[in-house]
Short mmCIF file of C-alpha atoms (C1' of nucleotides) in Angstrom, two decimals:
data_model
loop_
_atom_site.label_atom_id
_atom_site.label_comp_id
_atom_site.label_asym_id
_atom_site.label_seq_id
_atom_site.Cartn_x
_atom_site.Cartn_y
_atom_site.Cartn_z
CA UNK A 1 105.68 95.13 127.81
CA UNK A 2 107.42 96.53 130.94
CA UNK A 3 104.88 99.14 132.09
CA UNK A 4 101.32 97.97 131.63
CA UNK A 5 98.91 100.89 131.89
CA UNK A 6 98.17 101.87 135.47
CA UNK A 7 94.40 102.07 135.70
CA UNK A 8 94.36 105.55 137.18
CA UNK A 9 91.71 107.77 135.64
CA UNK A 10 94.31 110.10 134.23
CA UNK A 11 96.40 107.61 132.31
CA UNK A 12 93.18 106.18 131.04
CA UNK A 13 92.21 109.53 129.57
CA UNK A 14 95.70 109.94 128.19
CA UNK A 15 95.43 106.60 126.46
CA UNK A 16 92.11 107.72 125.02
CA UNK A 17 93.45 110.82 123.30
CA UNK A 18 96.46 108.84 122.19
CA UNK A 19 94.10 106.45 120.49
CA UNK A 20 92.24 109.39 118.99
CA UNK A 21 95.50 110.71 117.54
CA UNK A 22 96.35 107.35 116.03
CA UNK A 23 92.88 106.94 114.58
CA UNK A 24 92.87 110.46 113.18
CA UNK A 25 96.23 109.85 111.57
CA UNK A 26 95.03 106.61 110.06
CA UNK A 27 91.90 108.31 108.77
CA UNK A 28 93.84 111.16 107.19
CA UNK A 29 96.07 108.64 105.52
CA UNK A 30 93.26 107.47 103.30
CA UNK A 31 93.72 110.42 101.02
CA UNK A 32 97.35 111.44 101.40
CA UNK A 33 100.62 109.96 102.50
CA UNK A 34 102.25 110.20 105.87
CA UNK A 35 104.98 112.60 104.84
CA UNK A 36 102.44 115.16 103.74
CA UNK A 37 100.26 115.00 106.85
CA UNK A 38 100.68 117.90 109.19
CA UNK A 39 100.90 117.64 112.92
CA UNK A 40 98.33 120.40 113.19
CA UNK A 41 96.08 118.58 110.79
CA UNK A 42 95.97 115.63 113.13
CA UNK A 43 95.40 117.60 116.31
CA UNK A 44 92.71 119.62 114.57
CA UNK A 45 90.90 116.43 113.65
CA UNK A 46 91.08 115.24 117.25
CA UNK A 47 90.13 118.59 118.71
CA UNK A 48 93.17 119.32 120.84
CA UNK A 49 95.84 121.98 120.64
CA UNK A 50 98.91 121.37 118.48
CA UNK A 51 101.25 121.49 121.44
CA UNK A 52 99.40 118.64 123.12
CA UNK A 53 100.62 116.35 120.38
CA UNK A 54 104.08 116.32 121.92
CA UNK A 55 102.72 114.75 125.08
CA UNK A 56 102.19 111.58 123.08
CA UNK A 57 104.60 111.46 120.15
CA UNK A 58 107.89 113.04 119.28
CA UNK A 59 107.01 113.30 115.61
CA UNK A 60 104.42 112.45 113.01
CA UNK A 61 106.93 109.82 111.94
CA UNK A 62 106.89 108.48 115.48
CA UNK A 63 103.13 108.13 115.33
CA UNK A 64 103.59 106.36 112.03
CA UNK A 65 105.94 103.79 113.49
CA UNK A 66 103.40 103.05 116.19
CA UNK A 67 100.76 102.53 113.53
CA UNK A 68 102.99 99.99 111.82
CA UNK A 69 103.06 97.72 114.84
CA UNK A 70 99.32 97.99 115.27
CA UNK A 71 98.43 97.41 111.65
CA UNK A 72 100.69 94.46 111.03
CA UNK A 73 100.06 92.94 114.41
CA UNK A 74 96.47 92.20 113.57
CA UNK A 75 97.26 90.79 110.15
CA UNK A 76 99.86 88.59 111.76
CA UNK A 77 97.44 86.57 113.80
CA UNK A 78 94.94 86.22 110.97
CA UNK A 79 97.38 84.77 108.47
CA UNK A 80 99.14 82.58 110.98
CA UNK A 81 95.83 80.96 111.74
CA UNK A 82 94.99 80.62 108.05
CA UNK A 83 98.26 78.94 107.17
CA UNK A 84 98.49 76.48 109.99
CA UNK A 85 95.09 75.14 109.07
CA UNK A 86 95.46 71.59 107.80
CA UNK A 87 93.67 70.63 104.63
CA UNK A 88 94.40 69.90 100.98
CA UNK A 89 95.88 72.64 98.82
CA UNK A 90 92.66 73.70 97.16
CA UNK A 91 90.79 74.28 100.39
CA UNK A 92 93.75 75.95 102.00
CA UNK A 93 94.02 78.41 99.15
CA UNK A 94 90.35 79.26 99.30
CA UNK A 95 90.57 79.79 103.02
CA UNK A 96 93.62 81.98 102.76
CA UNK A 97 92.19 84.22 100.05
CA UNK A 98 88.94 84.44 101.96
CA UNK A 99 90.78 85.43 105.11
CA UNK A 100 92.61 88.20 103.31
CA UNK A 101 89.39 89.48 101.75
CA UNK A 102 87.67 89.51 105.11
CA UNK A 103 90.56 91.28 106.77
CA UNK A 104 90.59 94.00 104.14
CA UNK A 105 86.86 94.44 104.53
CA UNK A 106 87.22 94.83 108.28
CA UNK A 107 90.40 96.90 108.48
CA UNK A 108 90.78 98.75 105.20
CA UNK A 109 92.66 101.68 106.69
CA UNK A 110 95.29 99.42 108.20
CA UNK A 111 96.29 97.71 105.04
CA UNK A 112 96.05 100.94 103.05
CA UNK A 113 98.51 102.43 105.47
CA UNK A 114 100.93 99.54 105.18
CA UNK A 115 100.80 99.36 101.41
CA UNK A 116 101.14 103.09 100.98
CA UNK A 117 104.00 103.57 103.40
CA UNK A 118 105.89 100.39 102.62
CA UNK A 119 107.85 102.32 100.02
CA UNK A 120 106.76 105.75 101.16
CA UNK A 121 108.68 108.89 101.93
CA UNK A 122 109.29 108.40 105.66
CA UNK A 123 112.41 106.33 106.23
CA UNK A 124 111.62 105.29 109.79
CA UNK A 125 108.20 103.95 108.87
CA UNK A 126 109.57 102.29 105.77
CA UNK A 127 112.17 100.32 107.70
CA UNK A 128 109.68 99.47 110.44
CA UNK A 129 107.35 97.92 107.90
CA UNK A 130 110.24 96.17 106.20
CA UNK A 131 111.39 94.65 109.46
CA UNK A 132 107.90 93.41 110.33
CA UNK A 133 107.38 91.84 106.93
CA UNK A 134 110.77 90.19 107.24
CA UNK A 135 109.91 88.59 110.54
CA UNK A 136 106.66 87.64 108.95
CA UNK A 137 108.26 85.95 105.96
CA UNK A 138 110.55 84.03 108.26
CA UNK A 139 107.63 82.77 110.26
CA UNK A 140 105.67 81.72 107.20
CA UNK A 141 108.77 79.91 105.97
CA UNK A 142 108.93 77.97 109.20
CA UNK A 143 105.30 76.96 108.98
CA UNK A 144 105.66 75.87 105.38
CA UNK A 145 108.79 73.91 106.26
CA UNK A 146 106.59 71.51 108.21
CA UNK A 147 104.69 70.46 105.10
CA UNK A 148 105.46 67.11 103.53
CA UNK A 149 106.20 68.85 100.21
CA UNK A 150 109.05 70.80 101.77
CA UNK A 151 111.20 67.75 102.44
CA UNK A 152 114.74 68.39 101.29
CA UNK A 153 114.36 72.13 100.79
CA UNK A 154 117.35 74.31 101.56
CA UNK A 155 116.94 77.15 104.07
CA UNK A 156 117.39 79.76 101.35
CA UNK A 157 114.71 78.15 99.23
CA UNK A 158 112.33 78.06 102.17
CA UNK A 159 113.08 81.65 102.95
CA UNK A 160 112.39 82.57 99.35
CA UNK A 161 109.09 80.75 99.53
CA UNK A 162 108.08 82.64 102.65
CA UNK A 163 108.88 85.96 101.02
CA UNK A 164 106.89 84.97 97.98
CA UNK A 165 103.85 84.20 100.09
CA UNK A 166 104.12 87.41 102.09
CA UNK A 167 104.59 89.57 99.04
CA UNK A 168 101.69 87.89 97.37
CA UNK A 169 99.54 88.45 100.41
CA UNK A 170 100.33 92.15 100.54
CA UNK A 171 99.67 92.53 96.83
CA UNK A 172 96.40 90.69 97.10
CA UNK A 173 95.29 92.75 100.06
CA UNK A 174 96.10 95.90 98.13
CA UNK A 175 94.12 94.66 95.13
CA UNK A 176 91.13 93.87 97.34
CA UNK A 177 91.33 97.36 98.75
CA UNK A 178 91.31 98.93 95.33
CA UNK A 179 88.38 96.75 94.40
CA UNK A 180 86.49 97.92 97.46
CA UNK A 181 86.78 101.53 96.38
CA UNK A 182 86.05 100.80 92.74
CA UNK A 183 89.55 101.68 91.56
CA UNK A 184 90.32 98.34 89.95
CA UNK A 185 88.78 95.02 88.96
CA UNK A 186 85.87 93.86 91.16
CA UNK A 187 86.41 91.72 94.21
CA UNK A 188 85.57 88.37 92.70
CA UNK A 189 88.04 88.89 89.88
CA UNK A 190 90.76 89.80 92.36
CA UNK A 191 89.94 86.70 94.36
CA UNK A 192 90.10 84.58 91.23
CA UNK A 193 93.49 85.93 90.25
CA UNK A 194 94.82 85.50 93.77
CA UNK A 195 93.69 81.87 93.86
CA UNK A 196 95.25 81.17 90.49
CA UNK A 197 98.52 82.68 91.61
CA UNK A 198 98.55 80.63 94.77
CA UNK A 199 97.83 77.57 92.71
CA UNK A 200 100.74 78.43 90.45
CA UNK A 201 103.05 78.74 93.41
CA UNK A 202 101.69 75.57 94.93
CA UNK A 203 102.38 73.66 91.72
CA UNK A 204 105.87 75.06 91.47
CA UNK A 205 106.46 74.07 95.03
CA UNK A 206 105.44 70.51 94.42
CA UNK A 207 107.88 70.06 91.57
CA UNK A 208 110.74 71.94 93.13
CA UNK A 209 114.24 70.60 93.27
CA UNK A 210 116.68 72.39 95.53
CA UNK A 211 119.71 71.96 93.30
CA UNK A 212 120.31 74.58 90.68
CA UNK A 213 119.69 72.66 87.45
CA UNK A 214 116.21 72.50 86.04
CA UNK A 215 114.93 69.00 85.25
CA UNK A 216 115.15 68.34 81.51
CA UNK A 217 111.44 68.72 80.85
CA UNK B 1 102.35 112.62 69.36
CA UNK B 2 100.46 115.31 67.41
CA UNK B 3 102.76 118.32 67.84
CA UNK B 4 106.41 117.37 67.55
CA UNK B 5 108.61 120.13 68.95
CA UNK B 6 109.15 122.94 66.48
CA UNK B 7 112.86 123.55 66.40
CA UNK B 8 112.64 127.26 67.08
CA UNK B 9 115.15 128.44 69.64
CA UNK B 10 112.46 129.45 72.06
CA UNK B 11 110.57 126.17 72.26
CA UNK B 12 113.91 124.48 72.55
CA UNK B 13 114.72 126.53 75.62
CA UNK B 14 111.25 125.90 76.96
CA UNK B 15 111.79 122.19 76.56
CA UNK B 16 115.07 122.55 78.39
CA UNK B 17 113.59 124.09 81.52
CA UNK B 18 110.73 121.65 81.33
CA UNK B 19 113.27 118.87 81.45
CA UNK B 20 114.99 120.60 84.34
CA UNK B 21 111.70 120.70 86.22
CA UNK B 22 111.08 117.02 85.62
CA UNK B 23 114.60 116.10 86.64
CA UNK B 24 114.44 118.23 89.75
CA UNK B 25 111.15 116.65 90.72
CA UNK B 26 112.57 113.20 90.20
CA UNK B 27 115.62 114.07 92.25
CA UNK B 28 113.56 115.45 95.11
CA UNK B 29 111.52 112.28 95.11
CA UNK B 30 114.44 110.28 96.34
CA UNK B 31 113.85 111.46 99.87
CA UNK B 32 110.17 112.26 100.02
CA UNK B 33 106.96 111.44 98.26
CA UNK B 34 105.25 113.41 95.56
CA UNK B 35 102.40 114.66 97.71
CA UNK B 36 104.82 116.34 100.08
CA UNK B 37 106.92 118.03 97.43
CA UNK B 38 106.30 121.74 97.10
CA UNK B 39 106.01 123.57 93.82
CA UNK B 40 108.42 126.15 95.17
CA UNK B 41 110.83 123.46 96.19
CA UNK B 42 111.06 122.31 92.61
CA UNK B 43 111.44 125.75 91.06
CA UNK B 44 114.04 126.61 93.67
CA UNK B 45 116.05 123.56 92.69
CA UNK B 46 115.86 124.54 89.03
CA UNK B 47 116.58 128.18 89.68
CA UNK B 48 113.46 129.79 88.28
CA UNK B 49 110.65 131.71 89.89
CA UNK B 50 107.65 129.86 91.30
CA UNK B 51 105.28 131.50 88.86
CA UNK B 52 107.24 130.13 85.92
CA UNK B 53 106.20 126.64 86.94
CA UNK B 54 102.71 127.24 85.61
CA UNK B 55 104.06 127.77 82.11
CA UNK B 56 104.85 124.07 82.02
CA UNK B 57 102.52 122.21 84.37
CA UNK B 58 99.16 122.85 85.92
CA UNK B 59 100.11 121.09 89.13
CA UNK B 60 102.78 119.11 90.85
CA UNK B 61 100.46 116.17 90.24
CA UNK B 62 100.51 117.01 86.55
CA UNK B 63 104.27 116.86 86.53
CA UNK B 64 103.99 113.54 88.31
CA UNK B 65 101.77 112.06 85.63
CA UNK B 66 104.30 113.09 83.01
CA UNK B 67 107.02 111.36 84.98
CA UNK B 68 105.00 108.15 84.97
CA UNK B 69 105.00 107.93 81.19
CA UNK B 70 108.71 108.62 81.07
CA UNK B 71 109.73 106.20 83.77
CA UNK B 72 107.67 103.27 82.63
CA UNK B 73 108.33 103.90 78.97
CA UNK B 74 111.98 103.07 79.35
CA UNK B 75 111.35 99.96 81.41
CA UNK B 76 108.87 98.84 78.81
CA UNK B 77 111.37 98.44 76.04
CA UNK B 78 113.94 96.76 78.26
CA UNK B 79 111.66 94.03 79.50
CA UNK B 80 110.00 93.45 76.17
CA UNK B 81 113.40 92.74 74.70
CA UNK B 82 114.35 90.50 77.64
CA UNK B 83 111.21 88.39 77.38
CA UNK B 84 111.13 87.85 73.66
CA UNK B 85 114.64 86.47 73.75
CA UNK B 86 114.55 82.80 72.88
CA UNK B 87 116.49 80.36 75.03
CA UNK B 88 115.85 77.70 77.65
CA UNK B 89 114.22 78.68 80.93
CA UNK B 90 117.39 78.86 82.96
CA UNK B 91 119.13 81.25 80.62
CA UNK B 92 116.04 83.33 80.12
CA UNK B 93 115.64 83.78 83.85
CA UNK B 94 119.24 84.84 84.27
CA UNK B 95 118.90 87.30 81.44
CA UNK B 96 115.71 88.76 82.82
CA UNK B 97 117.05 89.25 86.33
CA UNK B 98 120.24 90.69 84.91
CA UNK B 99 118.27 93.12 82.79
CA UNK B 100 116.30 94.31 85.79
CA UNK B 101 119.46 94.74 87.84
CA UNK B 102 121.08 96.73 85.09
CA UNK B 103 118.07 98.92 84.62
CA UNK B 104 117.93 99.74 88.31
CA UNK B 105 121.61 100.56 88.28
CA UNK B 106 121.13 102.92 85.37
CA UNK B 107 117.81 104.55 86.29
CA UNK B 108 117.39 104.25 90.03
CA UNK B 109 115.29 107.40 90.35
CA UNK B 110 112.79 106.18 87.83
CA UNK B 111 111.98 102.95 89.50
CA UNK B 112 112.05 104.55 92.93
CA UNK B 113 109.45 106.97 91.70
CA UNK B 114 107.22 104.25 90.29
CA UNK B 115 107.44 102.02 93.34
CA UNK B 116 106.87 104.88 95.74
CA UNK B 117 103.95 106.43 93.94
CA UNK B 118 102.28 103.22 92.80
CA UNK B 119 100.25 103.27 96.00
CA UNK B 120 101.11 106.83 96.95
CA UNK B 121 98.98 109.74 98.02
CA UNK B 122 98.33 111.36 94.65
CA UNK B 123 95.33 109.76 92.97
CA UNK B 124 96.09 110.91 89.43
CA UNK B 125 99.60 109.49 89.52
CA UNK B 126 98.41 106.31 91.17
CA UNK B 127 95.91 105.59 88.42
CA UNK B 128 98.39 106.54 85.72
CA UNK B 129 100.85 103.99 87.02
CA UNK B 130 98.13 101.42 87.42
CA UNK B 131 97.00 101.87 83.84
CA UNK B 132 100.54 101.54 82.51
CA UNK B 133 101.24 98.39 84.48
CA UNK B 134 97.96 96.95 83.25
CA UNK B 135 98.85 97.50 79.62
CA UNK B 136 102.20 96.05 80.51
CA UNK B 137 100.77 92.90 82.03
CA UNK B 138 98.57 92.40 79.01
CA UNK B 139 101.53 92.65 76.72
CA UNK B 140 103.61 90.22 78.73
CA UNK B 141 100.69 87.81 78.70
CA UNK B 142 100.59 87.98 74.93
CA UNK B 143 104.27 87.26 74.64
CA UNK B 144 104.06 84.34 77.03
CA UNK B 145 101.08 82.98 75.16
CA UNK B 146 103.39 82.22 72.26
CA UNK B 147 105.42 79.74 74.31
CA UNK B 148 104.89 76.04 73.76
CA UNK B 149 104.12 75.61 77.47
CA UNK B 150 101.11 77.90 77.18
CA UNK B 151 99.18 75.59 74.90
CA UNK B 152 95.62 75.24 76.12
CA UNK B 153 95.75 78.10 78.62
CA UNK B 154 92.60 80.13 79.11
CA UNK B 155 92.77 83.91 78.59
CA UNK B 156 92.19 84.56 82.28
CA UNK B 157 95.02 82.24 83.23
CA UNK B 158 97.34 83.94 80.77
CA UNK B 159 96.34 87.31 82.07
CA UNK B 160 97.03 86.15 85.61
CA UNK B 161 100.44 84.95 84.53
CA UNK B 162 101.23 88.31 82.97
CA UNK B 163 100.26 90.12 86.15
CA UNK B 164 102.39 87.77 88.18
CA UNK B 165 105.42 88.49 86.05
CA UNK B 166 104.90 92.24 86.14
CA UNK B 167 104.35 92.33 89.87
CA UNK B 168 107.39 90.20 90.40
CA UNK B 169 109.41 92.47 88.20
CA UNK B 170 108.40 95.57 90.12
CA UNK B 171 109.10 93.90 93.43
CA UNK B 172 112.49 92.73 92.27
CA UNK B 173 113.39 96.14 90.94
CA UNK B 174 112.42 97.64 94.27
CA UNK B 175 114.54 95.09 96.12
CA UNK B 176 117.53 95.86 93.91
CA UNK B 177 117.07 99.52 94.64
CA UNK B 178 117.06 98.95 98.37
CA UNK B 179 120.14 96.82 98.00
CA UNK B 180 121.89 99.61 96.11
CA UNK B 181 121.40 101.98 99.00
CA UNK B 182 122.23 99.43 101.66
CA UNK B 183 118.72 99.29 103.07
CA UNK B 184 118.20 95.58 102.57
CA UNK B 185 119.99 92.35 101.62
CA UNK B 186 122.91 92.79 99.18
CA UNK B 187 122.45 92.66 95.44
CA UNK B 188 123.56 89.09 94.87
CA UNK B 189 121.10 87.81 97.46
CA UNK B 190 118.27 89.75 95.83
CA UNK B 191 119.26 88.32 92.48
CA UNK B 192 119.30 84.83 93.92
CA UNK B 193 115.84 85.18 95.42
CA UNK B 194 114.48 86.68 92.22
CA UNK B 195 115.84 83.80 90.17
CA UNK B 196 114.41 81.24 92.57
CA UNK B 197 111.02 82.89 92.39
CA UNK B 198 111.05 82.94 88.63
CA UNK B 199 112.04 79.30 88.69
CA UNK B 200 109.12 78.57 90.98
CA UNK B 201 106.72 80.31 88.64
CA UNK B 202 108.25 78.60 85.65
CA UNK B 203 107.77 75.19 87.27
CA UNK B 204 104.20 75.97 88.19
CA UNK B 205 103.60 77.10 84.64
CA UNK B 206 104.89 73.87 83.23
CA UNK B 207 102.54 71.73 85.31
CA UNK B 208 99.53 73.99 84.97
CA UNK B 209 96.11 72.69 84.07
CA UNK B 210 93.53 75.26 83.10
CA UNK B 211 90.59 73.44 84.68
CA UNK B 212 89.90 74.15 88.28
CA UNK B 213 90.74 70.82 89.94
CA UNK B 214 94.26 70.16 91.16
CA UNK B 215 95.80 66.89 90.00
CA UNK B 216 95.64 64.33 92.78
CA UNK B 217 99.32 64.49 93.70
"C1'" DG C 1 94.31 118.57 153.08
"C1'" DG C 2 98.26 120.26 151.26
"C1'" DT C 3 101.63 119.30 147.53
"C1'" DT C 4 103.08 117.52 143.44
"C1'" DT C 5 102.32 115.74 138.79
"C1'" DC C 6 101.08 116.47 134.16
"C1'" DA C 7 97.59 116.49 129.92
"C1'" DG C 8 96.10 120.14 127.62
"C1'" DT C 9 96.06 125.43 126.54
"C1'" DA C 10 96.93 129.96 124.40
"C1'" DA C 11 99.97 132.83 122.18
"C1'" DA C 12 103.77 133.98 119.71
"C1'" DC C 13 107.76 132.71 116.71
"C1'" DA C 14 109.89 132.65 112.08
"C1'" DG C 15 109.22 130.02 108.25
"C1'" DT C 16 106.90 128.09 104.67
"C1'" DT C 17 103.35 127.33 101.15
"C1'" DG C 18 100.22 127.99 96.45
"C1'" DT C 19 98.54 131.37 93.42
"C1'" DG C 20 97.30 135.75 91.09
"C1'" DC C 21 98.74 140.10 88.98
"C1'" DG C 22 101.24 143.16 85.86
"C1'" DC C 23 105.49 143.74 83.59
"C1'" DC C 24 109.67 142.93 81.06
"C1'" DG C 25 112.48 141.75 77.02
"C1'" DA C 26 114.17 138.56 73.81
"C1'" DA C 27 112.97 135.62 70.21
"C1'" DC C 28 109.40 135.06 66.74
"C1'" DG C 29 106.36 135.48 62.22
"C1'" DC C 30 105.83 138.18 58.40
"C1'" DG D 1 111.68 146.51 60.59
"C1'" DC D 2 107.54 146.11 63.35
"C1'" DG D 3 104.00 144.15 66.02
"C1'" DT D 4 103.16 139.98 68.50
"C1'" DT D 5 104.01 136.08 71.23
"C1'" DC D 6 105.24 134.25 75.57
"C1'" DG D 7 108.82 132.29 79.14
"C1'" DG D 8 110.25 134.14 83.12
"C1'" DC D 9 110.28 137.70 87.05
"C1'" DG D 10 109.06 140.38 91.21
"C1'" DC D 11 105.79 141.22 94.37
"C1'" DA D 12 102.04 140.77 97.11
"C1'" DC D 13 98.50 138.04 99.31
"C1'" DA D 14 96.36 135.14 102.90
"C1'" DA D 15 96.95 130.84 104.78
"C1'" DC D 16 99.42 127.53 106.65
"C1'" DT D 17 103.36 124.98 108.97
"C1'" DG D 18 106.38 122.91 113.41
"C1'" DT D 19 108.01 124.23 117.83
"C1'" DT D 20 108.70 126.82 122.26
"C1'" DT D 21 107.15 129.25 126.17
"C1'" DA D 22 104.69 129.97 130.42
"C1'" DC D 23 100.30 128.87 132.07
"C1'" DT D 24 96.02 126.36 134.22
"C1'" DG D 25 93.39 123.16 136.67
"C1'" DA D 26 92.08 118.71 137.87
"C1'" DA D 27 93.48 114.28 139.30
"C1'" DA D 28 97.09 111.68 142.11
"C1'" DC D 29 99.76 110.97 145.97
"C1'" DC D 30 100.91 110.52 150.97
#
DNA sequence: GGTTTCAGTAAACAGTTGTGCGCCGAACGC
DNA sequence: GCGTTCGGCGCACAACTGTTTACTGAAACC
C-alpha cells in the first residue's frame, strides 16, 4: 500500500519474474503440497537460476503467504457481491452456488491451493489462511446481521452463522474442484448437495432462538 | 482379514517394527505433511536402516494409506455409538460434541493426519480418506433415517444430511485440535460454536420439506 | 557521460534423498 | 539337527536439495 510500483522498466521486469515465480508455484501445487516443493523446482520452471529466487522471496513459505492473499482476495469480492444481492432465499442460494461454481471453473488453482494448505504442513501459510477466513467469516456475519431474520440474534450466534457459511463455501468449492477433475461426484450433484445444505441452514436460521433451550417441538 | 497374524516370534517382531514405523510416521506428521516426509526420516526415527523399510511398505504413500484405515477406524466406532444414543436433541448434541472433544484429546495425531491429508498432496491417501468418509456419511445417513423427524425424506436429502454431519464433525475435530495447541479459539468456544451449529442443523432438519419449494415464510 | 544500483548468473558447498545389491544370522518348519 | 526363510544391515550409487559467494551487464540516476 505504501510503495506503489514505480513504472521504471526495471521494476516492471522484476514484477514480471515475480509473477512468474508465483504462477509456477501455484502450478506446481496442483500435484504436491507446498512443504514438498523445492525452491529449485520453482526456479527451474520459471527458467532462472536458484539464487535469483532470493531477490523476490525469503522462503518458499514466504511465497506461499503471498499466494494466500492473492487467492483469497479474489474470492472475497465474488462472495461479498453474491451475498449482498437482495432476493428471496431460493434465488439467493442458487446465485451463491452458481457464483462458487463459476469461480472454481475460472480459478481452480487458487482454491486448490487454499484448500490444500489450510491444514497443510507450513505453519505460516496455515495461519495466514486462517486469519483471512476469520476476517471473512466476520464480514459475512455482518452482512447477514442486516437481514430481517437476524433480528434478536446474539453476536456469538451471528459469528457462528458466518463461520458456518464460510466453511460451507470452502467445502463446496473443494467439492466442485474434485468434480472438475473427475475425482468425485459430478458437478450437478455437488451443486444439488450444496443447495440443499444452504436450504437446511436457511431453515434453521429462520426458526432460531438465541436462548439456549430448544422449543418443545 | 484373510491372514491373521501367526503368533510365531518372528512375525510378532515384524509386527512390532511395523507399528514403530507407523507411529513414527504419524509423529512426524505433526509438523509436516506426508508428501514431504522422507523414507529415511522415518527409519531414522525408528532406528532401523532405510532398506528395512521396504520389508513393510512399498512406499511412504503406502504407509499413509495404512494410516488412513487406522485413524478413521477408531473414529468410526466412537461416532456411531454417539449417534445411536437415544435422547432429546439437546442432550444428543452435547454428547456428540463431548465425544469429539474427548477423541481429539486422546488421539490428536490421528485426526491431525486425516485433516491434513484429506486434501493433501498424495493422491492415494487423498482418495483413501475420501472413500472412508463417504462410507461414513452413508452410514450416518442410515442412522438418521431412523429418526421420527426423517419421515418422508428423499434418499438424496438423507445423503446430504449425512455428509453435512460428517463434514461438520471433521471441521469440529480440527478446530478442537487447533485449540489444544493454542492456534485458535479456546476449547470451550469451539465447543460452543459446534453445539450452535448442530442446533442450527437440527432446527433446519425439523422444518425440512423434501420438495423443492421453500414454504412461504 | 560517468557512477551507482541491482536482477540475474555460475560455481561451489555440505547435506540430503530413494533405491538396489549382497550378506548376515537368528528364528523357523520339519 | 539341518536346510530354509527372511527381517535387518552396510554400502554404494546418482541425483537432488538450500544457501553463499563473487561476478556481470544493463538500466537508472544526476
